[in-house]
Short mmCIF file of C-alpha atoms in Angstrom, two decimals:
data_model
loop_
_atom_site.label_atom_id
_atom_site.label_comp_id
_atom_site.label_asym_id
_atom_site.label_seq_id
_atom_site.Cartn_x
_atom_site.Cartn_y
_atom_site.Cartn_z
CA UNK Z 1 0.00 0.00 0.00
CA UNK Z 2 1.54 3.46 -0.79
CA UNK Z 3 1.46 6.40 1.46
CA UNK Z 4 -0.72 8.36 -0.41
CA UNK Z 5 -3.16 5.15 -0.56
CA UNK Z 6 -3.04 5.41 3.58
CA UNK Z 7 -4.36 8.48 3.39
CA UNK Z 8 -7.74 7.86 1.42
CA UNK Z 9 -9.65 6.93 4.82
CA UNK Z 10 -8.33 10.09 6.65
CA UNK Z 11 -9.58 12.13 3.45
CA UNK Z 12 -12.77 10.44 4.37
CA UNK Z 13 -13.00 11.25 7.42
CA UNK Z 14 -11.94 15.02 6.53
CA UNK Z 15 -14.46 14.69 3.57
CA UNK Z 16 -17.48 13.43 6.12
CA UNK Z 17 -17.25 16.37 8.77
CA UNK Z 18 -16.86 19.35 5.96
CA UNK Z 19 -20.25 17.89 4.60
CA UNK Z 20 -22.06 17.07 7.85
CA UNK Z 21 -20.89 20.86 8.96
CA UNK Z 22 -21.97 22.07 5.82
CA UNK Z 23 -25.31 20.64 5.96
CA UNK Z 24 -25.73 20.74 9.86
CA UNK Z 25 -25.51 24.73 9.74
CA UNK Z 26 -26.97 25.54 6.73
CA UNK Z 27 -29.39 23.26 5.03
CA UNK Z 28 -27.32 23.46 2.09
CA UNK Z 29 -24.74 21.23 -0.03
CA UNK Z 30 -23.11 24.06 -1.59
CA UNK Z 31 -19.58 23.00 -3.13
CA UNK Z 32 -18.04 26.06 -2.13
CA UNK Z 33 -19.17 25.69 1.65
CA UNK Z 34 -18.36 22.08 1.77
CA UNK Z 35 -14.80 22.46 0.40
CA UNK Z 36 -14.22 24.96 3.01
CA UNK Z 37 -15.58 23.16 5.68
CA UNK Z 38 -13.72 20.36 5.04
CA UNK Z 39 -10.29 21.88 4.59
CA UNK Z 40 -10.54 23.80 8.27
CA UNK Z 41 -12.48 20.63 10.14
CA UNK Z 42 -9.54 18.70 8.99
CA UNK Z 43 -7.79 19.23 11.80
CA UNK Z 44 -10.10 16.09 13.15
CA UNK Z 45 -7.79 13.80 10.90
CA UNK Z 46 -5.07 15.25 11.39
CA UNK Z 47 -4.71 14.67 15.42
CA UNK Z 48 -6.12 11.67 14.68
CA UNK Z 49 -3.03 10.99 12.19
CA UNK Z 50 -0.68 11.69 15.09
CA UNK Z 51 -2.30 9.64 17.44
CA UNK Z 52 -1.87 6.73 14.94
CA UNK Z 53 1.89 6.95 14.51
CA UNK Z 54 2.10 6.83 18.09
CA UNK Z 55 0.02 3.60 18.44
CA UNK Z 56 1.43 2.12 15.71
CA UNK Z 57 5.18 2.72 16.89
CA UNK Z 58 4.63 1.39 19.76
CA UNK Z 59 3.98 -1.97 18.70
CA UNK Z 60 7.08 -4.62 18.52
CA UNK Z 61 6.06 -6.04 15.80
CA UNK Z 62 5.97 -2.58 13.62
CA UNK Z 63 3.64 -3.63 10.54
CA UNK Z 64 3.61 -1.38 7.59
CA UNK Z 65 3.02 2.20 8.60
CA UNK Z 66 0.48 2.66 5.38
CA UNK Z 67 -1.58 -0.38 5.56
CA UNK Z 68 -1.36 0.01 9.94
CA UNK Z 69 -3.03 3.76 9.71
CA UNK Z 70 -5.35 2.59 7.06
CA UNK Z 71 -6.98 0.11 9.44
CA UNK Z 72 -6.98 2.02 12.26
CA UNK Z 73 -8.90 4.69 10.64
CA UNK Z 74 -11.56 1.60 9.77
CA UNK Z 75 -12.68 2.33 13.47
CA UNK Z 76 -14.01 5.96 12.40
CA UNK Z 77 -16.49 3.94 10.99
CA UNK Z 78 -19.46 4.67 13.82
CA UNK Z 79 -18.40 8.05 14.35
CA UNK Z 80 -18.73 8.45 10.81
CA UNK Z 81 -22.36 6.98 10.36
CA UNK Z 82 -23.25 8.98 13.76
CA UNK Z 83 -22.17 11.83 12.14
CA UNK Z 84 -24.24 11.01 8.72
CA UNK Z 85 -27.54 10.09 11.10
CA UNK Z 86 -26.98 13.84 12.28
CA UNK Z 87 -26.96 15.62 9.38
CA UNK Z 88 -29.79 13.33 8.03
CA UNK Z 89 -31.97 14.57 11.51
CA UNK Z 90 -30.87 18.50 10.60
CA UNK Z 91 -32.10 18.62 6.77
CA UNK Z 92 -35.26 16.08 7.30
CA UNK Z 93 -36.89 19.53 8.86
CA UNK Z 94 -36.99 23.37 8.38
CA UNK Z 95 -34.03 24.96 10.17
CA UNK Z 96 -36.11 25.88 13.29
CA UNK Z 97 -35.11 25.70 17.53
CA UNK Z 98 -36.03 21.90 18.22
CA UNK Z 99 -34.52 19.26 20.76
CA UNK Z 100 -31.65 17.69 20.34
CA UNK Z 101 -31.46 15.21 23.05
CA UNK Z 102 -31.83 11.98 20.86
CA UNK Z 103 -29.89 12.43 18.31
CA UNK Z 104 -26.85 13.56 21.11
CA UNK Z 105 -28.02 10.42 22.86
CA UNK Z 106 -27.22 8.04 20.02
CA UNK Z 107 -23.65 8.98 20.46
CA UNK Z 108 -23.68 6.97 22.68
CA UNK Z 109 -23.78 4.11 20.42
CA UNK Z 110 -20.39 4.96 18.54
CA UNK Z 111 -18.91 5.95 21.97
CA UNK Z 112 -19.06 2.13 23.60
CA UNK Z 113 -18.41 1.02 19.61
CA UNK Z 114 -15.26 2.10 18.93
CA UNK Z 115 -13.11 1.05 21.88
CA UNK Z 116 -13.86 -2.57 20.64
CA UNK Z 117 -12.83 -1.63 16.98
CA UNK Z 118 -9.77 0.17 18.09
CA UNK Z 119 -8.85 -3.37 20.42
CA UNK Z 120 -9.15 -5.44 17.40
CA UNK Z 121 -6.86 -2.91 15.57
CA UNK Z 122 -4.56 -3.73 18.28
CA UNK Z 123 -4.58 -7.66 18.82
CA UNK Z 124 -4.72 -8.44 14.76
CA UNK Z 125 -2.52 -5.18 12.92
CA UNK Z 126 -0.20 -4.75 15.93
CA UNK Z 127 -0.48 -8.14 17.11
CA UNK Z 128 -0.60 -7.06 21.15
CA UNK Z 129 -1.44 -9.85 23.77
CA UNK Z 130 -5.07 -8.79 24.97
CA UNK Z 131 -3.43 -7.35 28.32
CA UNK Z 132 -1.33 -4.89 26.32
CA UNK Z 133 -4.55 -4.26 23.56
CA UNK Z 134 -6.51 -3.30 26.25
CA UNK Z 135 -4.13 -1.06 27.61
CA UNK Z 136 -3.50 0.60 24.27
CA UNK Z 137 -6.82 1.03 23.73
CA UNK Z 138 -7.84 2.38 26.70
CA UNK Z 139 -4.93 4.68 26.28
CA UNK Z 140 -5.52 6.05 22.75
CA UNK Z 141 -9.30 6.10 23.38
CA UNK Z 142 -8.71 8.38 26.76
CA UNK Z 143 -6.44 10.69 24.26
CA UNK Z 144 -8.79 11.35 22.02
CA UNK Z 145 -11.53 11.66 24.71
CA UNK Z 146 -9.25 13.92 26.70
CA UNK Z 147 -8.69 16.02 22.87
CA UNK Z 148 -12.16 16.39 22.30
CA UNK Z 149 -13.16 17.79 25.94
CA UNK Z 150 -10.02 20.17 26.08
CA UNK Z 151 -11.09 22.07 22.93
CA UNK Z 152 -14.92 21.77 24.10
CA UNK Z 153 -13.95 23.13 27.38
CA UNK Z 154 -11.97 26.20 25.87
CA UNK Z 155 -14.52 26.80 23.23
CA UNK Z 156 -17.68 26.88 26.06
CA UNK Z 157 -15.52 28.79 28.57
CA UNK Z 158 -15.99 25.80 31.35
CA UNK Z 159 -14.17 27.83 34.12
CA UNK Z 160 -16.86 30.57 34.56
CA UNK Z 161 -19.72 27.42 34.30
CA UNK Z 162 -18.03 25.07 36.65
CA UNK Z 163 -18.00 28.41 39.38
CA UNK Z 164 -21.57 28.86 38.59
CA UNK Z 165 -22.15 25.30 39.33
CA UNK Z 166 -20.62 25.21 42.02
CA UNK Z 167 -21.65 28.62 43.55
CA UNK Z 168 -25.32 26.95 43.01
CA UNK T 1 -17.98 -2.64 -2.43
CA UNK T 2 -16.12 -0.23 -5.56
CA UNK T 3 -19.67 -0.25 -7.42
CA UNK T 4 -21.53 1.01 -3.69
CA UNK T 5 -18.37 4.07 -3.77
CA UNK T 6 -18.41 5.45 -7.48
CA UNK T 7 -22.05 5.25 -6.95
CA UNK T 8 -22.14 7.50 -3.56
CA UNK T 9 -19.14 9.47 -5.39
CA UNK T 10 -21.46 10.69 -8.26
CA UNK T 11 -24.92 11.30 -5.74
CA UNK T 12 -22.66 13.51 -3.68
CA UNK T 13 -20.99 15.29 -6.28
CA UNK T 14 -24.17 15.58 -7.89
CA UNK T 15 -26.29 17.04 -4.75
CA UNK T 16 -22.93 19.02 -4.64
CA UNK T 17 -23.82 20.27 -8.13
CA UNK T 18 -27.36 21.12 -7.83
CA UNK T 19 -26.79 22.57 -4.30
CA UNK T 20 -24.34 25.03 -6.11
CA UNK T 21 -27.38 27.17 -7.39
CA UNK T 22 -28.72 29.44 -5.07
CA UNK T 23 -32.26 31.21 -5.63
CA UNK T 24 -32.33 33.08 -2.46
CA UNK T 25 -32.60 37.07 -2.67
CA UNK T 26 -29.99 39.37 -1.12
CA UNK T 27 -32.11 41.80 1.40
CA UNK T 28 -31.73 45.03 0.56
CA UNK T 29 -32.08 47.69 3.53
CA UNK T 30 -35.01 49.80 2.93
CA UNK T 31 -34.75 53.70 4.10
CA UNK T 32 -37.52 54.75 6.74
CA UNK T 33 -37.44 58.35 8.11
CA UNK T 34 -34.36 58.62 7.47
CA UNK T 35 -32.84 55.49 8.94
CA UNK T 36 -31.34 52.29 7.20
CA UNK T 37 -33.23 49.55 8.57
CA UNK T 38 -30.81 46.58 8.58
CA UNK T 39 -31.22 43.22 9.86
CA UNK T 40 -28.91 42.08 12.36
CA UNK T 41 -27.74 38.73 14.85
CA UNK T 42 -26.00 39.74 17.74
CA UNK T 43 -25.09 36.75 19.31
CA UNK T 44 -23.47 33.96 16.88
CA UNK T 45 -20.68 31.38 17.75
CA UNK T 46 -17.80 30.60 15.08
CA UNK T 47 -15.55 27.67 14.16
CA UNK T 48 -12.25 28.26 17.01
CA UNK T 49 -14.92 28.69 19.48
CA UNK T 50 -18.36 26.32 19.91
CA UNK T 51 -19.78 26.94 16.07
CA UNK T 52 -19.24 25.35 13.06
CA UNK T 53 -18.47 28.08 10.85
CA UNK T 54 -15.46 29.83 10.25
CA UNK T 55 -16.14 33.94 9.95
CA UNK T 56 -16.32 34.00 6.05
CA UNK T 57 -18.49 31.07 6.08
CA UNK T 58 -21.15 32.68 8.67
CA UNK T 59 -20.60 35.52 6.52
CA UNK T 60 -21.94 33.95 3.38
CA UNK T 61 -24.88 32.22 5.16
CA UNK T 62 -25.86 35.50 6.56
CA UNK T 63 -26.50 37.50 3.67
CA UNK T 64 -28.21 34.04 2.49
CA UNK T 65 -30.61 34.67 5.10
CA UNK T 66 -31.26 38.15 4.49
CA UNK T 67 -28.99 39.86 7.18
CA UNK T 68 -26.74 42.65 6.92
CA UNK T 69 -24.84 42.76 10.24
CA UNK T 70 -23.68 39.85 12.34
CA UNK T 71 -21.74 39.79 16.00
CA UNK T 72 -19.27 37.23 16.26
CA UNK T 73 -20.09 36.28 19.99
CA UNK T 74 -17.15 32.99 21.15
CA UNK T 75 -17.22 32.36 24.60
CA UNK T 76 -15.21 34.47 26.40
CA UNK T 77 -12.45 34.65 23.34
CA UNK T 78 -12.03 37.01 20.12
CA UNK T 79 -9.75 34.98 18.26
CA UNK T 80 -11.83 34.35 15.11
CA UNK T 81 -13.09 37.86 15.48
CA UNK T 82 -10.36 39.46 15.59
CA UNK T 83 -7.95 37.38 13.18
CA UNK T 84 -10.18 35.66 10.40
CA UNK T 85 -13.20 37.85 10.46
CA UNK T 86 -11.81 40.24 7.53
CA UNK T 87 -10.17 37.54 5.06
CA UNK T 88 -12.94 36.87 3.03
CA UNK T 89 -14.98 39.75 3.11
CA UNK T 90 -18.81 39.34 1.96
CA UNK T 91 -20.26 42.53 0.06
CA UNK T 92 -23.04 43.65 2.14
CA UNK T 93 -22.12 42.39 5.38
CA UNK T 94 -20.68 43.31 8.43
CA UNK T 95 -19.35 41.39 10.96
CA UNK T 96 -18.52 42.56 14.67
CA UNK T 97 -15.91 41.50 16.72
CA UNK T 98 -17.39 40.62 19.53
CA UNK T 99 -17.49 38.17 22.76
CA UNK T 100 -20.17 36.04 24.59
CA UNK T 101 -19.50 37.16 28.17
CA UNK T 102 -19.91 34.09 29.88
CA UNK T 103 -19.77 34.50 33.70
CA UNK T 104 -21.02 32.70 36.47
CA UNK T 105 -24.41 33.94 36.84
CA UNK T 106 -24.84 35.78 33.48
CA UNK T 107 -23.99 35.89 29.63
CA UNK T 108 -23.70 39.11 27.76
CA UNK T 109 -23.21 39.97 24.24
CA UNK T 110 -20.28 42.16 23.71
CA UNK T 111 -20.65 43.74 20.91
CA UNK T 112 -18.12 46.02 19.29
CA UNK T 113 -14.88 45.36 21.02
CA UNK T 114 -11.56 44.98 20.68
CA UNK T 115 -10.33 42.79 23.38
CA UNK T 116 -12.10 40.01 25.52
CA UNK T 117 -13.53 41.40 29.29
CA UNK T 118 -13.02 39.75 32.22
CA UNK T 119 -15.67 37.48 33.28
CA UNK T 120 -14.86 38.26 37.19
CA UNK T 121 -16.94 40.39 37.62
CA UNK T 122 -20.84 42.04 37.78
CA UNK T 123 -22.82 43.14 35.43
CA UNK T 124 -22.54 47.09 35.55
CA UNK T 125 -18.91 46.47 35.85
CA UNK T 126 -18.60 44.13 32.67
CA UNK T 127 -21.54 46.50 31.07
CA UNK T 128 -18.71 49.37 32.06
CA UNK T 129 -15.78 48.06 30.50
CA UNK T 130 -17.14 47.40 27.28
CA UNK T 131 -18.49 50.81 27.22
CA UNK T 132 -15.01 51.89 27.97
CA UNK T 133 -14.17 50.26 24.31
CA UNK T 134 -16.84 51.66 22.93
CA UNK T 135 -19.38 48.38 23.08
CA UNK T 136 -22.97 47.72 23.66
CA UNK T 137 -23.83 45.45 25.98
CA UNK T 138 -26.26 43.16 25.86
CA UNK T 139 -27.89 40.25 28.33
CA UNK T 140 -28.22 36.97 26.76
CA UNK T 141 -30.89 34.71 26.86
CA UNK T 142 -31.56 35.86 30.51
CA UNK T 143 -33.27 33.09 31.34
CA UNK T 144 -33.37 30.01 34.41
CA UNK T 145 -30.28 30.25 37.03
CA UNK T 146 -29.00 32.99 34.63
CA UNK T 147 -31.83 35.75 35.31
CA UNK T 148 -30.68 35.77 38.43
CA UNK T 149 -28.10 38.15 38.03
CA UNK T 150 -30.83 40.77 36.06
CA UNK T 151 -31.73 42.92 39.28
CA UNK T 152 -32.51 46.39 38.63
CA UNK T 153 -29.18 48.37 38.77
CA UNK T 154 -27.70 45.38 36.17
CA UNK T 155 -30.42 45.95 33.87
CA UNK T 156 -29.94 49.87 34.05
CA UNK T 157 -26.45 49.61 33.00
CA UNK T 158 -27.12 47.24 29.70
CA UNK T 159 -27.76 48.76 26.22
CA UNK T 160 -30.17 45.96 25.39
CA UNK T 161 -31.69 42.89 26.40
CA UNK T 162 -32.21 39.14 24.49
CA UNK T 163 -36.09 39.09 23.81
CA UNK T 164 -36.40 37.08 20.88
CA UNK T 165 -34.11 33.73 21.57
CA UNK T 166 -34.78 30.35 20.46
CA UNK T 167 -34.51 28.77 23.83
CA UNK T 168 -38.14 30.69 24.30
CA UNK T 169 -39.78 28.27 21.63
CA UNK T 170 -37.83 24.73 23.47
CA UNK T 171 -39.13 26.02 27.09
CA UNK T 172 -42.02 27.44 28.19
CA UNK T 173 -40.59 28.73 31.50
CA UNK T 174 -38.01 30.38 29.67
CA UNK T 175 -39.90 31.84 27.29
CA UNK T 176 -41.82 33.25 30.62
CA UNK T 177 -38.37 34.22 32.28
CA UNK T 178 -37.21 36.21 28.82
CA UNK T 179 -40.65 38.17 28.91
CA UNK T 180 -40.24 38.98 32.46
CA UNK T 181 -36.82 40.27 32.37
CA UNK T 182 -37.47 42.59 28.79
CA UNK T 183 -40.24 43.80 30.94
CA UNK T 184 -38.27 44.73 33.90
CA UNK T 185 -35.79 45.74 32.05
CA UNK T 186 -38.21 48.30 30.16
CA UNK T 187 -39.79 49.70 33.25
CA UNK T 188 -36.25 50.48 34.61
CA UNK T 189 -34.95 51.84 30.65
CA UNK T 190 -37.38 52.87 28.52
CA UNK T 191 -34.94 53.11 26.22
CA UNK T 192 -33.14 49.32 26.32
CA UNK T 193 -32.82 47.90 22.80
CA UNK T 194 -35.07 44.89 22.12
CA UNK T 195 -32.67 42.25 21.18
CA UNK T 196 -33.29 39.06 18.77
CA UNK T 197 -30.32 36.84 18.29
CA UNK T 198 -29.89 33.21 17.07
CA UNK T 199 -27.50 32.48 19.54
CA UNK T 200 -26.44 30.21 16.11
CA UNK T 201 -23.58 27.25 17.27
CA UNK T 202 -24.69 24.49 14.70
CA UNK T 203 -28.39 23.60 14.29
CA UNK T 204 -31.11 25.90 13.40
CA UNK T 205 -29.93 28.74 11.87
CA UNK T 206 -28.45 31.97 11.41
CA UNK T 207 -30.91 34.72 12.17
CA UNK T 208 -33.21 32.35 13.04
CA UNK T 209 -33.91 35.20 15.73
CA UNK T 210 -32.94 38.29 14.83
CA UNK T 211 -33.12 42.23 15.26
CA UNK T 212 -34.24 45.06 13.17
CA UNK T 213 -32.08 48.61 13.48
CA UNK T 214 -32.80 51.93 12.49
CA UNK T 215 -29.22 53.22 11.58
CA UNK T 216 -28.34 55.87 10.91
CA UNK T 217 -26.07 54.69 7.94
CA UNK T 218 -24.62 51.33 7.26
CA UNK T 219 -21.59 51.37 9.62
CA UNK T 220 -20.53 49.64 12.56
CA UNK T 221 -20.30 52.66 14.42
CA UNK T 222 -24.45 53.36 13.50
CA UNK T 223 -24.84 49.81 14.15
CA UNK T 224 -23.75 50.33 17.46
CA UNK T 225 -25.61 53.68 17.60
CA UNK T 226 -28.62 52.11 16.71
CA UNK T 227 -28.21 49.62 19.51
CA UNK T 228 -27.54 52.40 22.08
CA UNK T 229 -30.14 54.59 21.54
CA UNK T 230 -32.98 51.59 21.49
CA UNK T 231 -33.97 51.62 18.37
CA UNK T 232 -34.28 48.36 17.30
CA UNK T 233 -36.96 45.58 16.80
CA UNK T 234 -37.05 41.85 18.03
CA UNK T 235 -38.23 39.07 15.38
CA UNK T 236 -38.79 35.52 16.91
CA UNK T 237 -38.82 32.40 14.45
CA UNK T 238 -42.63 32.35 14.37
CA UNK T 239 -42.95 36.02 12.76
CA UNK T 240 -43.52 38.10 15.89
CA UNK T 241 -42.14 41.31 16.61
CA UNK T 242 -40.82 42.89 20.00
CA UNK T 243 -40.39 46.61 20.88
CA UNK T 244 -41.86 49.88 19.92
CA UNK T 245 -45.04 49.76 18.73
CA UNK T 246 -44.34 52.24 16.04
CA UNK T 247 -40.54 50.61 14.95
CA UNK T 248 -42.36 47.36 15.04
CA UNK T 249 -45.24 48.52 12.47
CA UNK T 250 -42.31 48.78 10.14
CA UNK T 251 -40.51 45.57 10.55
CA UNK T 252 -43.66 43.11 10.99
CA UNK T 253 -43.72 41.96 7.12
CA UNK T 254 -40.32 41.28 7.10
CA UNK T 255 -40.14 39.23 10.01
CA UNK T 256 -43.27 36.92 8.87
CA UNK T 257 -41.30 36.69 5.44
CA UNK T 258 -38.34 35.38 7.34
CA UNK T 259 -40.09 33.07 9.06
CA UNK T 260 -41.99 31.95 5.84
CA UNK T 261 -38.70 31.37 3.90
CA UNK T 262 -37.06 29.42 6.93
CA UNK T 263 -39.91 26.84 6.52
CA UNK T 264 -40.28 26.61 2.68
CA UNK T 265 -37.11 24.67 1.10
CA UNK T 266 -37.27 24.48 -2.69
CA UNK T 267 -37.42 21.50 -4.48
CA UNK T 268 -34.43 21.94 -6.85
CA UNK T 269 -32.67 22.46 -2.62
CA UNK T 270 -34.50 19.52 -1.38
CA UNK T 271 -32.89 17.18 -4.18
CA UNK T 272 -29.72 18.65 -3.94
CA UNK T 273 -29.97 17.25 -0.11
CA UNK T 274 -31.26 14.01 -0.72
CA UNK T 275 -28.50 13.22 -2.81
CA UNK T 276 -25.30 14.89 -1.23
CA UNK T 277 -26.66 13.13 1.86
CA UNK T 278 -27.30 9.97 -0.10
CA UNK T 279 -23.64 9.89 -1.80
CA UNK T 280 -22.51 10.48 1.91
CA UNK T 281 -24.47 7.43 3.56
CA UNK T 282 -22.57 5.24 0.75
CA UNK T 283 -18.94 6.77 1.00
CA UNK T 284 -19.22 5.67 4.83
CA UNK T 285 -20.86 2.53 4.54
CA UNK T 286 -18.56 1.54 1.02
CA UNK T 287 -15.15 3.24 3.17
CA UNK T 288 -15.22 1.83 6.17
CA UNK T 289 -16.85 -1.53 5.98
CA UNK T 290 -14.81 -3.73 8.31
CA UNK T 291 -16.48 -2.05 10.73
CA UNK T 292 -20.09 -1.78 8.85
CA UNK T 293 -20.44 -4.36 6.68
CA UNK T 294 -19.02 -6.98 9.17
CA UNK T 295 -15.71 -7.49 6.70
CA UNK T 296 -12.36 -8.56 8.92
CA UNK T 297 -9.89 -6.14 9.11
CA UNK T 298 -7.17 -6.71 6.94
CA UNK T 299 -10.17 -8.00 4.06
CA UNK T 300 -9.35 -5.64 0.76
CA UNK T 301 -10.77 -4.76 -2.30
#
């Protein structure tokens, strides 16, 4: 597998969040919107990318870089339909104030997925023990959690909220 | 599996295709007594904050949605506003560097500013300091815990107040809690601007709430005039207007008309969504089906 082949499921990936944005916020597929969407969201793939070098060399048995991130990123898989179901809930009505609990709800589905996809990654590509897969994938599963709720927490100003919490 | 991917490849990049044509009609700001009556959303959240959009983006879907002026409110940061919000500029549309104040006990949209203000503080003395740089200041969504903070002296020290809001079409209380504050806030200023903002992150949409000003010209600086001085109009999502009886008169059509294109999508639109979203189901289901379609991981093509 070449290098450039390795990156067709990041693309993906980058591809699937510029067109869920796009259609999330505007009830559009304009070209235009969705090209820049993806090209700025892309920084999704691109941590992701990092974190899959680093998994990857830390394996003894060091299997093909390429083919290693290639099935790794087969584990954006219910992430990626989750995303797809959202976009599908956001254009099936007018673009009016409604609930959203549901559809946030169903993330929970890719949320308990993925750990097992990401341990499979581990015991067949890197060929871990289980003991070691788990701990891997716990690992790279609590990095990308830890990601996601650092740029969350900085983009909804959490300090100010956690003292009003706790004030209350 | 190849067949399932050039076919999703050509939906999407046909819905991409069809979506490129857009039939919507760019607002033009009519001239009563005098004034420029723009359209405005003074509370919207941008991509390096908790939206999806980057500036240029928001700025695009704006005028798409017949406004003229938007305030790009991040939590408690200006770095989109301040950096990105000029690259691309859209003809017709200006956006605001702005902040969502978010403090304990309150939010307020700061709108016109330079720099972030300290959330440590109360409301007269955030209200003060972004006076100081020449702001408006405006309480958002004052509604559950954070009405609280809306006593009388806070309220007399805002230049407006969030009456239209979509959180007042989820929750009845709210709703109530919105009302109750605008009227406070009314009896203590006569003057406070009636504020309607989308309070846009993702869903719904830009200007989905918004507010009606009668500027002076078509500046920031009357923007912010406008704002000051109270005259401006609330529009909700269901057509209704909020404010002075006699700015309101002027405004009501165009709010209903809002509302009316919100809910109608065109066909030619509706298409172009079926199929981008269509092509998209099969790119995910045809590029990642080892964990889909049940194929082993190291299967290929």
């Amino acid at each position: 597998m070449t290098p450039l082949r390795a990156l067709r499921r990041p693309a993906l990936v980058a591809l699937v969040f510029g067109t869920v944005v796009a259609l999330v916020t505007t009830g559009r597929a304009d070209p235009r919107l969705v090209a820049s969407t993806t090209l700025y969201w892309s920084f999704v793939p691109i941590l992701q990318l990092v974190a899959a070098v680093v998994l990857i060399r830390s394996s003894r048995q060091r299997p093909p870089m390429a083919e290693a991130i290639d099935a790794l990123f087969a584990a954006n898989g219910p992430w990626a339909l989750w995303l797809v179901a959202l976009a599908g809930w956001a254009v099936s009505a007018p673009p009016v104030a409604r609930p959203m609990f549901w559809i946030l709800a169903a993330a929970l589905v890719p949320l308990a997925w993925t750990p097992f996809l990401v341990l499979a990654f581990c015991r067949k590509v890197l060929g871990d023990p289980l003991r070691a897969a788990l701990l891997k994938t716990v690992l790279h599963q609590a990095a990308m959690l830890l990601l996601f709720l650092v740029y969350v927490a900085n983009a909804i100003a959490f300090a100010p909220r956690l003292v009003g919490w706790w004030e209350r | 599996m190849k067949r399932l991917r050039l076919a999703s490849a050509i939906l999407l990049v046909a819905g991409l295709a069809l979506g490129a044509r857009d039939t919507s009609e760019v607002r033009v700001p009519p001239l009563v007594d005098g004034y420029r009556v723009l359209a405005g959303d003074f509370h919207v959240h941008g991509f390096l904050g908790d939206g999806g959009l980057m500036p240029w983006d928001l700025a695009r879907e704006a005028r798409r949605r017949r406004l003229d002026v938007i305030a790009l409110t991040n939590h408690n940061q200006m770095l989109a506003a301040n950096r990105t919000a000029n690259w691309f500029p859209i003809p017709g549309l200006m956006i605001l560097s702005s902040q969502e104040l978010t403090a304990p006990r309150y939010h307020l949209a700061a709108v016109g500013l330079a720099r972030a203000v300290d959330w440590r503080g109360s409301i007269p003395a955030a209200a003060a300091a972004i006076h100081a740089q020449g702001g408006v200041a405006i309480g958002a969504h004052p509604a559950g815990d954070l009405a609280l903070a809306f006593d009388d002296a806070a309220l007399a020290a805002l230049d407006g107040v969030e009456v239209a809001h979509p959180t007042m079409h989820l929750h009845e209380d709210e709703r109530r809690d919105i009302a109750r504050i605008y009227a406070r806030a009314r009896s203590v200023k006569p003057t406070i601007a009636a504020i309607g903002s989308s309070d846009f992150h993702f869903n719904g949409s830009i200007g989905l709430c918004r507010t009606y000003l009668f500027a002076r010209d078509v500046t920031p600086e009357a923007v912010l005039d406008a704002i000051h001085g109270g005259r401006t109009v609330a529009c909700d999502q269901d057509g209704a207007v909020y404010g002075e009886p006699a700015w309101a008169r002027e405004v009501e059509a165009d709010c209903r008309l809002n509302s009316a294109l919100r809910v109608r999508r065109p066909a030619l639109q509706q298409a172009a969504l079926a199929c981008a979203w269509l092509g998209l189901l099969g790119l995910v289901l045809a590029g990642f089906p080892e964990a889909l379609l049940g194929r082993e991981l190291a299967e290929r093509d």
